[in-house]
Short mmCIF file of C-alpha atoms and ligand atoms in Angstrom, two decimals:
data_model
loop_
_atom_site.label_atom_id
_atom_site.label_comp_id
_atom_site.label_asym_id
_atom_site.label_seq_id
_atom_site.Cartn_x
_atom_site.Cartn_y
_atom_site.Cartn_z
CA UNK Q 115 80.43 65.18 98.38
CA UNK Q 116 78.70 68.39 97.48
CA UNK Q 117 79.99 70.92 95.01
CA UNK Q 118 78.70 74.45 95.50
CA UNK Q 119 81.35 76.36 93.50
CA UNK Q 120 82.87 76.27 90.04
CA UNK Q 121 86.43 77.62 89.77
CA UNK Q 122 87.63 78.87 86.41
CA UNK Q 123 91.37 79.37 86.05
CA UNK Q 124 90.78 81.68 83.13
CA UNK Q 125 94.39 82.09 82.05
CA UNK Q 126 97.99 81.40 83.06
CA UNK Q 127 99.03 84.68 81.42
CA UNK Q 128 99.86 87.42 83.90
CA UNK Q 129 101.42 90.87 83.89
CA UNK Q 130 103.62 89.77 86.78
CA UNK Q 131 106.11 86.98 87.37
CA UNK Q 132 105.99 86.59 91.15
CA UNK Q 133 108.53 84.32 92.85
CA UNK Q 134 105.72 82.66 94.84
CA UNK Q 135 103.57 81.74 91.84
CA UNK Q 136 102.65 78.05 92.12
CA UNK Q 137 101.34 78.02 88.55
CA UNK Q 138 104.45 79.79 87.15
CA UNK Q 139 102.28 82.42 85.49
CA UNK Q 140 103.99 85.16 83.50
CA UNK Q 141 103.54 87.62 80.61
CA UNK Q 142 104.96 84.95 78.27
CA UNK Q 143 102.30 82.34 79.06
CA UNK Q 144 99.51 82.23 76.46
CA UNK Q 145 97.07 79.65 77.86
CA UNK Q 146 93.56 81.04 78.12
CA UNK Q 147 90.15 79.49 78.51
CA UNK Q 148 87.92 79.66 75.48
CA UNK Q 149 85.26 82.32 76.11
CA UNK Q 150 82.43 80.21 74.62
CA UNK Q 151 83.47 77.25 76.81
CA UNK Q 152 83.40 79.45 79.90
CA UNK Q 153 79.90 80.68 79.03
CA UNK Q 154 78.71 77.12 78.47
CA UNK Q 155 80.15 76.05 81.83
CA UNK Q 156 78.35 78.85 83.64
CA UNK Q 157 75.06 77.87 82.01
CA UNK Q 158 75.64 74.23 82.95
CA UNK Q 159 76.71 75.21 86.47
CA UNK Q 160 73.28 76.55 87.23
CA UNK Q 161 71.72 73.18 86.33
CA UNK Q 162 74.31 71.42 88.54
CA UNK Q 163 73.33 73.39 91.62
CA UNK Q 164 76.46 75.56 91.67
CA UNK Q 165 75.98 78.81 93.57
CA UNK Q 166 79.36 80.52 93.20
CA UNK Q 167 81.69 81.07 90.24
CA UNK Q 168 85.28 81.99 91.07
CA UNK Q 169 87.47 83.38 88.30
CA UNK Q 170 91.22 83.32 88.86
CA UNK Q 171 94.47 83.06 86.93
CA UNK Q 172 97.05 84.27 86.01
CA UNK Q 173 95.49 87.66 85.71
CA UNK Q 174 91.86 87.43 84.53
CA UNK Q 175 91.57 91.21 84.12
CA UNK Q 176 93.75 90.88 81.00
CA UNK Q 177 90.48 89.72 79.42
CA UNK Q 178 88.33 92.22 81.24
CA UNK Q 179 85.50 92.48 78.67
CA UNK Q 180 85.06 88.71 78.66
CA UNK Q 181 85.13 88.61 82.48
CA UNK Q 182 82.37 91.23 82.66
CA UNK Q 183 80.25 89.12 80.27
CA UNK Q 184 80.82 86.03 82.44
CA UNK Q 185 79.91 87.94 85.61
CA UNK Q 186 76.76 89.18 83.89
CA UNK Q 187 75.84 85.68 82.76
CA UNK Q 188 76.35 84.19 86.23
CA UNK Q 189 74.23 86.97 87.70
CA UNK Q 190 71.52 86.23 85.14
CA UNK Q 191 71.46 82.65 86.46
CA UNK Q 192 71.39 83.86 90.08
CA UNK Q 193 74.92 82.74 90.86
CA UNK Q 194 77.50 84.87 92.62
CA UNK Q 195 80.95 85.59 91.25
CA UNK Q 196 84.26 86.52 92.76
CA UNK Q 197 87.28 87.50 90.69
CA UNK Q 198 90.90 87.37 91.81
CA UNK Q 199 93.30 90.05 90.57
CA UNK Q 200 96.63 91.67 91.35
CA UNK Q 201 95.13 95.16 90.62
CA UNK Q 202 97.63 96.13 87.88
CA UNK Q 203 94.76 97.97 86.19
CA UNK Q 204 94.05 100.31 89.13
CA UNK Q 205 96.83 102.83 88.50
CA UNK Q 206 94.48 105.75 89.21
CA UNK Q 207 91.57 106.08 91.60
CA UNK Q 208 89.26 106.90 88.69
CA UNK Q 209 90.13 103.65 86.92
CA UNK Q 210 89.72 101.63 90.12
CA UNK Q 211 86.29 103.14 90.71
CA UNK Q 212 85.22 102.59 87.09
CA UNK Q 213 86.22 98.90 87.17
CA UNK Q 214 84.70 98.26 90.61
CA UNK Q 215 81.48 100.00 89.58
CA UNK Q 216 81.17 97.95 86.41
CA UNK Q 217 81.82 94.70 88.29
CA UNK Q 218 79.24 95.56 90.94
CA UNK Q 219 76.65 96.79 88.41
CA UNK Q 220 76.95 93.53 86.51
CA UNK Q 221 76.41 91.45 89.63
CA UNK Q 222 79.88 90.54 90.93
CA UNK Q 223 79.77 89.66 94.62
CA UNK Q 224 83.39 90.41 95.44
CA UNK Q 225 86.89 90.98 94.22
CA UNK Q 226 89.81 89.19 95.81
CA UNK Q 227 93.10 91.02 95.58
CA UNK Q 228 96.60 89.62 96.05
CA UNK Q 229 98.73 91.84 98.28
CA UNK Q 230 102.16 90.91 99.63
CA UNK Q 231 105.89 91.57 99.18
CA UNK Q 232 106.02 89.38 96.11
CA UNK Q 233 103.16 91.02 94.22
CA UNK Q 234 104.42 94.44 95.31
CA UNK Q 235 107.47 94.01 93.06
CA UNK Q 236 105.09 94.25 90.10
CA UNK Q 237 102.06 96.18 91.35
CA UNK Q 238 102.36 99.34 93.44
CA UNK Q 239 100.61 99.65 96.80
CA UNK Q 240 99.05 102.81 95.32
CA UNK Q 241 96.98 100.55 93.04
CA UNK Q 242 95.89 98.53 96.08
CA UNK Q 243 94.92 101.71 97.94
CA UNK Q 244 92.86 102.80 94.93
CA UNK Q 245 90.97 99.50 94.92
CA UNK Q 246 90.41 99.47 98.70
CA UNK Q 247 88.94 102.98 98.48
CA UNK Q 248 86.93 102.38 95.32
CA UNK Q 249 85.45 99.08 96.47
CA UNK Q 250 84.15 100.80 99.60
CA UNK Q 251 82.73 103.73 97.68
CA UNK Q 252 80.86 101.54 95.17
CA UNK Q 253 79.90 98.79 97.65
CA UNK Q 254 81.84 95.87 96.16
CA UNK Q 255 82.98 93.32 98.75
CA UNK Q 256 86.76 93.15 99.01
CA UNK Q 257 88.90 90.21 100.05
CA UNK Q 258 92.65 90.58 100.59
CA UNK Q 259 94.84 87.51 100.15
CA UNK Q 260 98.44 87.70 101.39
CA UNK Q 261 100.90 84.91 100.60
CA UNK Q 262 103.74 84.57 103.07
CA UNK Q 263 107.11 82.94 103.53
CA UNK Q 264 109.19 83.08 106.71
CA UNK Q 265 111.20 86.07 105.46
CA UNK Q 266 108.36 88.02 103.92
CA UNK Q 267 106.12 90.61 105.48
CA UNK Q 268 103.11 88.97 107.14
CA UNK Q 269 99.54 90.13 106.59
CA UNK Q 270 99.61 92.43 109.61
CA UNK Q 271 102.70 94.22 108.33
CA UNK Q 272 101.29 94.48 104.82
CA UNK Q 273 98.12 96.10 106.13
CA UNK Q 274 100.19 98.70 108.01
CA UNK Q 275 101.16 100.03 104.60
CA UNK Q 276 97.65 101.27 104.02
CA UNK Q 277 96.23 104.43 105.48
CA UNK Q 278 92.67 103.41 104.76
CA UNK Q 279 90.70 101.89 107.54
CA UNK Q 280 90.62 98.13 106.99
CA UNK Q 281 87.03 97.42 107.91
CA UNK Q 282 84.51 95.10 106.30
CA UNK Q 283 87.30 93.46 104.35
CA UNK Q 284 87.92 89.71 104.27
CA UNK Q 285 91.57 89.15 105.23
CA UNK Q 286 93.40 85.91 104.49
CA UNK Q 287 96.99 84.84 104.90
CA UNK Q 288 98.26 81.87 102.89
CA UNK Q 289 101.46 79.96 103.37
CA UNK Q 290 103.40 79.74 100.12
CA UNK Q 291 103.54 76.24 98.61
CA UNK Q 292 106.81 74.89 97.22
CA UNK Q 293 105.26 74.44 93.78
CA UNK Q 294 105.85 75.95 90.34
CA UNK Q 295 108.11 79.01 90.36
CA UNK Q 296 108.10 79.11 94.18
CA UNK Q 297 109.92 75.78 94.23
CA UNK Q 298 112.72 77.30 92.12
CA UNK Q 299 112.88 80.76 93.67
CA UNK Q 300 112.17 80.36 97.38
CA UNK Q 301 114.77 78.60 99.52
CA UNK Q 302 113.58 75.41 101.23
CA UNK Q 303 114.01 76.79 104.76
CA UNK Q 304 111.89 79.82 103.92
CA UNK Q 305 108.63 77.84 103.60
CA UNK Q 306 106.49 77.29 106.67
CA UNK Q 307 106.47 73.67 107.74
CA UNK Q 308 104.33 73.31 110.87
CA UNK Q 309 104.95 70.61 113.50
CA UNK Q 310 101.94 68.67 112.30
CA UNK Q 311 99.33 69.08 109.63
CA UNK Q 312 95.93 68.14 110.85
CA UNK Q 313 93.94 70.80 109.03
CA UNK Q 314 90.92 69.89 106.95
CA UNK Q 315 90.56 69.40 103.25
CA UNK Q 316 89.22 72.93 103.01
CA UNK Q 317 88.79 73.53 99.28
CA UNK Q 318 86.77 70.47 98.38
CA UNK Q 319 83.45 72.14 97.54
CA UNK Q 320 84.78 73.68 94.34
CA UNK Q 321 85.27 71.89 91.04
CA UNK Q 322 88.17 73.47 89.15
CA UNK Q 323 88.67 73.99 85.42
CA UNK Q 324 92.05 74.96 83.96
CA UNK Q 325 92.48 77.07 80.79
CA UNK Q 326 92.64 74.00 78.51
CA UNK Q 327 89.43 72.55 79.95
CA UNK Q 328 90.96 69.96 82.29
CA UNK Q 329 88.91 69.44 85.42
CA UNK Q 330 90.20 68.79 88.95
CA UNK Q 331 88.29 67.87 92.10
CA UNK Q 332 89.08 70.81 94.42
CA UNK Q 333 90.00 74.49 94.37
CA UNK Q 334 93.54 74.01 95.66
CA UNK Q 335 96.43 74.33 93.22
CA UNK Q 336 97.79 71.24 94.98
CA UNK Q 337 94.99 69.22 93.38
CA UNK Q 338 95.90 70.13 89.78
CA UNK Q 339 98.09 67.10 89.11
CA UNK Q 340 97.60 64.27 86.58
CA UNK Q 341 96.50 61.64 89.11
CA UNK Q 342 93.68 63.91 90.33
CA UNK Q 343 92.37 64.70 86.83
CA UNK Q 344 88.61 64.21 86.67
CA UNK Q 345 88.22 64.68 82.92
CA UNK Q 346 87.82 67.36 80.29
CA UNK Q 347 85.03 69.81 79.57
CA UNK Q 348 85.56 68.90 75.88
CA UNK Q 349 84.39 65.30 76.43
CA UNK Q 350 81.85 65.52 79.24
CA UNK Q 351 79.17 67.78 80.61
CA UNK Q 352 79.83 69.63 83.84
CA UNK Q 353 77.21 67.48 85.54
CA UNK Q 354 79.02 64.29 84.48
CA UNK Q 355 82.33 65.69 85.69
CA UNK Q 356 80.87 66.73 89.04
CA UNK Q 357 79.32 63.28 89.39
CA UNK Q 358 82.65 61.62 88.61
CA UNK Q 359 84.55 63.81 91.07
CA UNK Q 360 81.91 63.26 93.77
CA UNK Q 361 81.98 59.49 93.39
CA UNK Q 362 85.75 59.12 93.31
CA UNK Q 363 86.59 57.15 96.49
CA UNK Q 364 89.79 59.12 97.19
CA UNK Q 365 88.00 62.45 96.84
CA UNK Q 366 85.21 61.25 99.11
CA UNK Q 367 87.60 59.96 101.76
CA UNK Q 368 89.91 62.99 101.78
CA UNK Q 369 87.00 65.41 101.88
CA UNK Q 370 85.71 63.71 105.03
CA UNK Q 371 88.90 62.57 106.81
CA UNK Q 372 91.86 64.48 105.35
CA UNK Q 373 95.07 62.70 104.38
CA UNK Q 374 96.45 61.56 107.73
CA UNK Q 375 95.42 57.94 107.20
CA UNK Q 376 97.30 57.86 103.86
CA UNK Q 377 100.43 59.21 105.56
CA UNK Q 378 100.21 56.49 108.21
CA UNK Q 379 99.75 53.75 105.62
CA UNK Q 380 102.72 55.09 103.67
CA UNK Q 381 104.82 55.35 106.84
CA UNK Q 382 105.32 59.05 106.18
CA UNK Q 383 105.78 61.60 108.92
CA UNK Q 384 103.05 64.08 109.68
CA UNK Q 385 105.45 66.88 110.54
CA UNK Q 386 108.09 69.21 109.13
CA UNK Q 387 107.57 67.96 105.58
CA UNK Q 388 104.40 69.65 104.45
CA UNK Q 389 103.09 73.19 104.45
CA UNK Q 390 99.56 71.93 105.16
CA UNK Q 391 97.10 69.14 104.33
CA UNK Q 392 96.81 70.23 100.69
CA UNK Q 393 100.59 70.09 100.27
CA UNK Q 394 100.68 66.60 101.83
CA UNK Q 395 97.85 65.61 99.50
CA UNK Q 396 99.90 66.91 96.55
CA UNK Q 397 103.00 64.97 97.58
CA UNK Q 398 101.03 61.75 98.10
CA UNK Q 399 99.14 61.88 94.80
CA UNK Q 400 102.10 63.18 92.84
CA UNK Q 401 104.57 60.56 94.06
CA UNK Q 402 102.64 57.36 94.76
CA UNK Q 403 101.17 55.33 91.91
CA UNK Q 404 97.38 55.54 91.83
CA UNK Q 405 97.06 51.71 91.89
CA UNK Q 406 99.02 51.66 95.17
CA UNK Q 407 96.83 54.46 96.52
CA UNK Q 408 93.72 52.44 95.59
CA UNK Q 409 95.13 49.52 97.63
CA UNK Q 410 95.94 51.85 100.51
CA UNK Q 411 92.40 53.23 100.53
CA UNK Q 412 91.03 49.71 100.56
CA UNK Q 413 93.19 48.89 103.59
CA UNK Q 414 92.05 52.10 105.30
CA UNK Q 415 88.41 51.21 104.63
CA UNK Q 416 88.98 47.78 106.16
CA UNK Q 417 90.35 49.33 109.32
CA UNK Q 418 87.35 49.93 111.57
CA UNK Q 419 89.41 52.04 113.95
CA UNK Q 420 89.94 54.75 111.39
CA UNK Q 421 86.43 54.95 109.94
S1 SF4 M 95 101.18 85.03 91.88
FE1 SF4 M 95 99.42 86.04 90.91
S2 SF4 M 95 100.14 88.02 90.16
FE2 SF4 M 95 101.93 86.76 90.62
S3 SF4 M 95 102.52 85.80 88.66
FE3 SF4 M 95 101.16 84.36 89.74
S4 SF4 M 95 99.10 84.84 89.01
FE4 SF4 M 95 100.41 86.58 88.48
S1 SF4 M 96 93.41 68.19 100.83
FE1 SF4 M 96 93.66 67.50 98.71
S2 SF4 M 96 91.56 67.26 97.92
FE2 SF4 M 96 91.46 68.52 99.79
S3 SF4 M 96 91.51 70.62 99.04
FE3 SF4 M 96 93.60 70.03 99.55
S4 SF4 M 96 94.50 69.28 97.62
FE4 SF4 M 96 92.28 69.33 97.39
#
């Protein structure tokens, strides 16, 4: 298993309180990564062969000066950075251009912005327009992420709200997971449950650190559960943690084969129950005791037909 990215969930604090938020972020949350720890991780990441630092939250721009220093540091070590934001700060074009310029000048590769019905309750589309325009003017790569439920506007509809030409922009649509606040606020029949989930384990190249320094083996929020915990940055070096995550037999297997074999062994259906592979992975590792999962993996390994 190869790790090419380090994900820093810099904070769970946010200016918004979106219904779809799987981490239940809000203005009341106070958890934030220690700045010195984040700097140390970036220095260590270079030695571990990491090429990309992703900074997410919560809303990382609440700590904008620290984020700029982290971007600068990653650039110094020849690593790229991408920062996720809801754009609350871009309430004028001038501000959007100033922030995008500073990010680009300090070496940020891209900014990923969250745009959908749910975020729009807290952040105006005018802010999004300002960032789309500014990122083009200053030459900062832009990625738009749109989270959807059955009743919400889909990415195509969201983009219709913008006059600007949507060119050279990375566009992604994500199905909302029934986790965190979304589990409380979104009705069960409003989540997308496809007929079968045979998609890959797509976020496995990124080792993820939460604000308190806990480390998880993939970039998906579905992997941030106790049974997937790799360790803590306060007890181990990043290299040790990457080594541990890479050598974990479950991580290795899922990265290569997905979770279908686990579902079969557990006699669970591969349809209607899960949003995607990551959600199935979450349900398996959140509900089945790890000792039982170890036994299941052993049985899977002994089955020549599967491997
Ligand atoms: S979904 Fe994004 S913007 Fe909304 S509360 Fe969560 S972190 Fe904040
Ligand atoms: S399938 Fe599991 S291990 Fe792979 S990215 Fe999703 S949550 Fe992480």
